[in-house]
XYZ file of N, CA, C and O in Angstrom:
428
model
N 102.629 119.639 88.031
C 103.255 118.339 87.960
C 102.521 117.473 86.953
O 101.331 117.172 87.053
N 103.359 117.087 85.944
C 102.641 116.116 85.055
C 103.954 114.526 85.189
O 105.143 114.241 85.334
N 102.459 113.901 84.987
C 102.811 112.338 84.990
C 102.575 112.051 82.984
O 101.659 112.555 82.334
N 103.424 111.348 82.544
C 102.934 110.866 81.703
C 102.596 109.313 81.403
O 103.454 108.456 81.612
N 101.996 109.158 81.169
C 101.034 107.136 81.291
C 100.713 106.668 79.910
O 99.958 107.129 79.053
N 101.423 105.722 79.931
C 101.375 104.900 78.468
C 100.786 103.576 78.942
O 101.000 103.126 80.067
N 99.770 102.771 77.698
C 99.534 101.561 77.617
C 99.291 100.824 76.421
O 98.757 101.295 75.417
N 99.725 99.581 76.566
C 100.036 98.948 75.511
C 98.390 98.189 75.176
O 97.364 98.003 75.831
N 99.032 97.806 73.257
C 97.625 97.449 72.649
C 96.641 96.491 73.851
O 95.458 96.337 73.547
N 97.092 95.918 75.072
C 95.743 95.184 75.312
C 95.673 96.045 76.759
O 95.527 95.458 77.832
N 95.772 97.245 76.676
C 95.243 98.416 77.758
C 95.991 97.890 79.134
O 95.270 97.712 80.116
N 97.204 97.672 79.227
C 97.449 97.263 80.642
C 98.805 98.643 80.824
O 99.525 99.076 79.924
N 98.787 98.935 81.848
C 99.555 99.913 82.171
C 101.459 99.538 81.745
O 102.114 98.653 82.295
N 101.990 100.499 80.644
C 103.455 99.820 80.315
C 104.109 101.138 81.088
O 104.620 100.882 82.178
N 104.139 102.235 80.733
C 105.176 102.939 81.916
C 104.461 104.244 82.154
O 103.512 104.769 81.573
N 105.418 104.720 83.489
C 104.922 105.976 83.798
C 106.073 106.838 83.987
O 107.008 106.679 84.772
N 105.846 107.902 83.043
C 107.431 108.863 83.392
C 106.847 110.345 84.221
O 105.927 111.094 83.895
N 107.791 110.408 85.412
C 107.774 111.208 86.170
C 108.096 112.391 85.821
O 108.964 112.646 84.987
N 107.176 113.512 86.653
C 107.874 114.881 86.581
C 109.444 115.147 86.175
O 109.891 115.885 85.297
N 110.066 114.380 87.020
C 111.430 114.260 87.326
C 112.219 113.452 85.895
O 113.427 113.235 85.793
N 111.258 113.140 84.981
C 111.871 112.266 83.766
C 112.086 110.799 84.286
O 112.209 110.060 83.309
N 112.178 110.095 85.496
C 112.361 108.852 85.222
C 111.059 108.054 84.906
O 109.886 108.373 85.097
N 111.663 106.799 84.307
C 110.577 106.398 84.224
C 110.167 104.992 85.074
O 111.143 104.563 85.690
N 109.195 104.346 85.212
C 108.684 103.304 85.723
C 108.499 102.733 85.053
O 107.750 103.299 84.257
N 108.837 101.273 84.614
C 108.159 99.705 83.565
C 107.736 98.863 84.109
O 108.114 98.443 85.203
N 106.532 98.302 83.188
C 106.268 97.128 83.397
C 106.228 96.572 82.360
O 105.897 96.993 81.252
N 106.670 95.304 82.783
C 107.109 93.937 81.837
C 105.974 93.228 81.998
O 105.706 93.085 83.191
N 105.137 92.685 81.197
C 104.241 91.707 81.407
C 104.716 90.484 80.401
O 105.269 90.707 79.325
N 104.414 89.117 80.917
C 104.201 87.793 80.308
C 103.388 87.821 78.561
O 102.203 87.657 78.269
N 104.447 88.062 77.772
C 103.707 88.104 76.566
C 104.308 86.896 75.574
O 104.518 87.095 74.377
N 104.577 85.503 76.298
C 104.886 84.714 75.626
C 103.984 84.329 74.642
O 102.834 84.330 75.081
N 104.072 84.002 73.479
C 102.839 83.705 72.317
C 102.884 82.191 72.133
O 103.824 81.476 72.480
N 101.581 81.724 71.456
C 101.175 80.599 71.462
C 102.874 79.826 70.130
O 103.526 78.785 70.203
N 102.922 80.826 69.287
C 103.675 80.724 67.772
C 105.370 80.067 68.201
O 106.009 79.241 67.550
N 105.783 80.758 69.503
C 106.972 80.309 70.235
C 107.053 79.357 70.874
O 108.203 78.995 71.124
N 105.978 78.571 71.394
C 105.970 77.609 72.350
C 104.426 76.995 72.171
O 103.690 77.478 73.031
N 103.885 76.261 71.475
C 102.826 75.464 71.144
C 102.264 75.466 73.008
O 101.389 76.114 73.583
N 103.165 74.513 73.454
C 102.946 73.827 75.239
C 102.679 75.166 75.811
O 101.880 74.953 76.724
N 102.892 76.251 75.761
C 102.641 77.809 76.509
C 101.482 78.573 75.715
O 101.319 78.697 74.501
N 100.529 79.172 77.083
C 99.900 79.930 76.752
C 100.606 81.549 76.908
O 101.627 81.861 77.522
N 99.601 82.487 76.064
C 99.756 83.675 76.757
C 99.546 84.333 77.922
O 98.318 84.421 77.918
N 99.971 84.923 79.047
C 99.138 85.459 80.539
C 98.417 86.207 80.069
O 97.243 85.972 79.783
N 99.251 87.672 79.846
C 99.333 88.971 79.939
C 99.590 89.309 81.301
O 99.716 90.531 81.384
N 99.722 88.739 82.412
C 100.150 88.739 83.417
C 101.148 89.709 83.554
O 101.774 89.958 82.524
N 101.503 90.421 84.738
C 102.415 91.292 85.360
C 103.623 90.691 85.681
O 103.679 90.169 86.795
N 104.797 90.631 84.830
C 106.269 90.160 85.449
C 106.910 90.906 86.493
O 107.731 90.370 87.238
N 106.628 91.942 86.575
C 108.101 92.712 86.568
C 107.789 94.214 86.361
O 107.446 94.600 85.244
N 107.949 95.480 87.892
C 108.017 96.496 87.667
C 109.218 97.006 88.098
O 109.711 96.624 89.159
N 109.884 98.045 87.209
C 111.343 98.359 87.018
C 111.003 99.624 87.588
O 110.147 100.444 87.257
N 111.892 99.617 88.565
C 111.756 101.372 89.173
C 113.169 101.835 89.206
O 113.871 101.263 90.040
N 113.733 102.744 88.480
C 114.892 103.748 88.289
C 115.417 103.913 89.649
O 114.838 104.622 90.471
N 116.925 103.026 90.008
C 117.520 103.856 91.068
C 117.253 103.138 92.563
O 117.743 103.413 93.659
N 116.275 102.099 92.171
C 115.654 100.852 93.064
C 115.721 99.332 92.724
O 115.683 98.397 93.524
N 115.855 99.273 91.056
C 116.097 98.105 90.583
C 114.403 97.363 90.086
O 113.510 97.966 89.491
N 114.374 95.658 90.647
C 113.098 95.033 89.637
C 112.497 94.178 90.909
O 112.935 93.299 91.652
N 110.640 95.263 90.695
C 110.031 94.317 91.703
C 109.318 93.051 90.553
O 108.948 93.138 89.382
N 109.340 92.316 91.183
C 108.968 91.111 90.617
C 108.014 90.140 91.477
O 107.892 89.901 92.678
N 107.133 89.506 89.793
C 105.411 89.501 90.802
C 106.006 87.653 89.518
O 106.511 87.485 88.409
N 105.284 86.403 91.123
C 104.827 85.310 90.088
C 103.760 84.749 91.156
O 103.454 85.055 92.308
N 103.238 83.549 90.002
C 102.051 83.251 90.064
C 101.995 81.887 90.258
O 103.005 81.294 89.879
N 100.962 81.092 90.820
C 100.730 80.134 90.909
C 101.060 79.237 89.968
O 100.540 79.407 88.866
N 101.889 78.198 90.131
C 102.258 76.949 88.831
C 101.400 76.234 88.787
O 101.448 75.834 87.624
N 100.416 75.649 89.363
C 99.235 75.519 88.824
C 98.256 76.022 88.226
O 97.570 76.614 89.060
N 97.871 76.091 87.318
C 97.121 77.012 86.524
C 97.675 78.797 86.397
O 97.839 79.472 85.380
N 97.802 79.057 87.404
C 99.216 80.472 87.057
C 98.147 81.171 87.520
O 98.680 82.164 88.016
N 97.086 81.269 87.657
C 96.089 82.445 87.655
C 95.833 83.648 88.851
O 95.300 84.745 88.681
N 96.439 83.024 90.226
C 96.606 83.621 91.516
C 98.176 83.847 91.811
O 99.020 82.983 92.046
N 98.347 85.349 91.730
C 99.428 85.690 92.322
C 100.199 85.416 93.813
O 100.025 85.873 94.943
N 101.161 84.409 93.211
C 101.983 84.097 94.142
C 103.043 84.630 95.450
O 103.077 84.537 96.677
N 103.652 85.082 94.629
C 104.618 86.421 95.781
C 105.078 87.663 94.508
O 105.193 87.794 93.290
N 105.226 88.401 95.799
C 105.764 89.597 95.137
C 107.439 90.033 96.187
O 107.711 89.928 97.383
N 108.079 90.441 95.186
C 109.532 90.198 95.781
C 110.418 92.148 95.670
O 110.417 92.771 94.608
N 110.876 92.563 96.623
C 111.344 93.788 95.877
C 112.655 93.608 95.661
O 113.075 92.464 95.833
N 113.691 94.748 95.206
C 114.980 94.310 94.913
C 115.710 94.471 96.316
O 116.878 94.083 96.328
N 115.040 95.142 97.856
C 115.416 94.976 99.040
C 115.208 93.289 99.345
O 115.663 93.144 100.480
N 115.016 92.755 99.146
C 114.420 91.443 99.582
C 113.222 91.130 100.076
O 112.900 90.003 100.451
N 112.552 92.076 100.092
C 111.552 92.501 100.936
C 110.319 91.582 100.198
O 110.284 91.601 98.968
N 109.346 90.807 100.914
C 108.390 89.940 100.156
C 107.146 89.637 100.919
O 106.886 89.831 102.107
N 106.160 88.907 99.577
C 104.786 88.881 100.150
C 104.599 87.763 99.583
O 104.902 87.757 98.390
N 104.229 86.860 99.985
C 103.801 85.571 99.646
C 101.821 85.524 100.214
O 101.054 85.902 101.100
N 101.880 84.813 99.000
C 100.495 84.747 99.194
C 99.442 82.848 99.464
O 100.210 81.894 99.583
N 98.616 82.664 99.499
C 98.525 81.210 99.776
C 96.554 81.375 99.750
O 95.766 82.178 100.249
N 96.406 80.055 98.829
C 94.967 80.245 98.556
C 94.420 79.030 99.593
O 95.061 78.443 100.465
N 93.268 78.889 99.266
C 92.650 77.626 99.706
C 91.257 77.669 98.639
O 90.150 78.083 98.982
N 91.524 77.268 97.609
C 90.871 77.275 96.262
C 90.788 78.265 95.683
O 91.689 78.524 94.886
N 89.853 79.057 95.828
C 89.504 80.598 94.748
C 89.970 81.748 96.415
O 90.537 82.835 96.304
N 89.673 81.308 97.385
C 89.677 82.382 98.435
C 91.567 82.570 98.885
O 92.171 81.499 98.831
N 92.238 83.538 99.201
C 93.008 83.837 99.510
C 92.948 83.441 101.629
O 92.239 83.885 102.532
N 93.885 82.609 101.594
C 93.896 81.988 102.683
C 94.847 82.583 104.001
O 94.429 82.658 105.156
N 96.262 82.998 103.532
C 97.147 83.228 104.120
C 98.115 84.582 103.353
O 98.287 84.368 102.153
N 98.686 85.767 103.809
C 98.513 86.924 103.414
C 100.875 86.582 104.494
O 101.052 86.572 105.712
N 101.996 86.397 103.434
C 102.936 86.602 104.742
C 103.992 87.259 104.194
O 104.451 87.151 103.057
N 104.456 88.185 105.409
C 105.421 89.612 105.127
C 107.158 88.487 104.875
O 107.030 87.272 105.029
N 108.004 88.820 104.661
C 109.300 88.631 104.948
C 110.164 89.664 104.491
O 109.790 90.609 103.796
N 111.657 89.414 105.007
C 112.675 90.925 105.052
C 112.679 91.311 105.964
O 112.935 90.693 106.997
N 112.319 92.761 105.838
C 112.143 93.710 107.033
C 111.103 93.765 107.866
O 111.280 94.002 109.060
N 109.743 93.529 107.285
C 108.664 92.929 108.718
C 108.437 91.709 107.934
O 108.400 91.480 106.725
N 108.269 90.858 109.202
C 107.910 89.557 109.080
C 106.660 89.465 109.559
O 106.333 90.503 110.135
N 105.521 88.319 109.547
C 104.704 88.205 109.983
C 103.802 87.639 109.052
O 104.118 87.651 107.862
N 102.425 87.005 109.514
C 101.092 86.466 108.361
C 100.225 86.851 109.405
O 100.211 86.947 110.632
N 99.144 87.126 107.920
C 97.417 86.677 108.160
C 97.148 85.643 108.033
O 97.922 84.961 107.361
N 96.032 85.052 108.555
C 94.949 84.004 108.017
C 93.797 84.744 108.087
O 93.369 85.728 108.690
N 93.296 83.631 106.953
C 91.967 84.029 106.852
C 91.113 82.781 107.092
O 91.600 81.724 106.694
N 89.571 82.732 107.851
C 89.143 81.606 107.651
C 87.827 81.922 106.576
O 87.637 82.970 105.958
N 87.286 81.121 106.564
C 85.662 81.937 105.877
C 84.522 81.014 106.189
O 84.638 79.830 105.875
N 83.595 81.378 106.688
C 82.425 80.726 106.889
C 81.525 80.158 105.471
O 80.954 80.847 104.626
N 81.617 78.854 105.547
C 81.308 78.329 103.758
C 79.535 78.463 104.566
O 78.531 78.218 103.897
């Protein structure tokens, strides 16, 4: 069984084609400074395309963008995430299982 694995010039994983020939994508945030002065670049993870399943899709905090926000599949199926500064606070399922973590942390 061979996998084949490609990555693009700034080494982040772009697809993986299966034994089976399909393949897997990822889309990352490659907006440039040249298109939008007011926008930075991420390189951030948009978007993984799976053949036959459709587009999971990953966003990020609108504040500063830097902590991943939820992740969504094309079932509806989701993970929301929730900080309390740099520490990851709250961890919650929706769709098909529902449910959260907390976290506290001893400062």
């Amino acid at each position: 069984m061979n996998y084949n694995i490609t990555y693009n010039l700034d080494r982040q994983l772009e697809s993986i084609v299966r034994p089976d020939g399909t393949t897997i994508g990822m889309v990352y945030d490659i907006y440039k400074e040249y298109e939008d002065p007011e926008r930075t670049y991420s390189g951030k993870l948009m978007k993984i395309s799976v053949p036959g399943r459709g587009d999971i899709s990953l966003t990020y905090e609108t504040t500063g963008g830097k902590k991943l926000d939820t992740i969504l599949t094309p079932e509806g199926n989701g993970l929301t995430y929730d900080y309390t500064g740099a520490l990851l606070a709250t961890e919650s399922w929706s769709g098909e299982v529902t449910g959260t973590v907390g976290r506290t942390y001893n400062n």
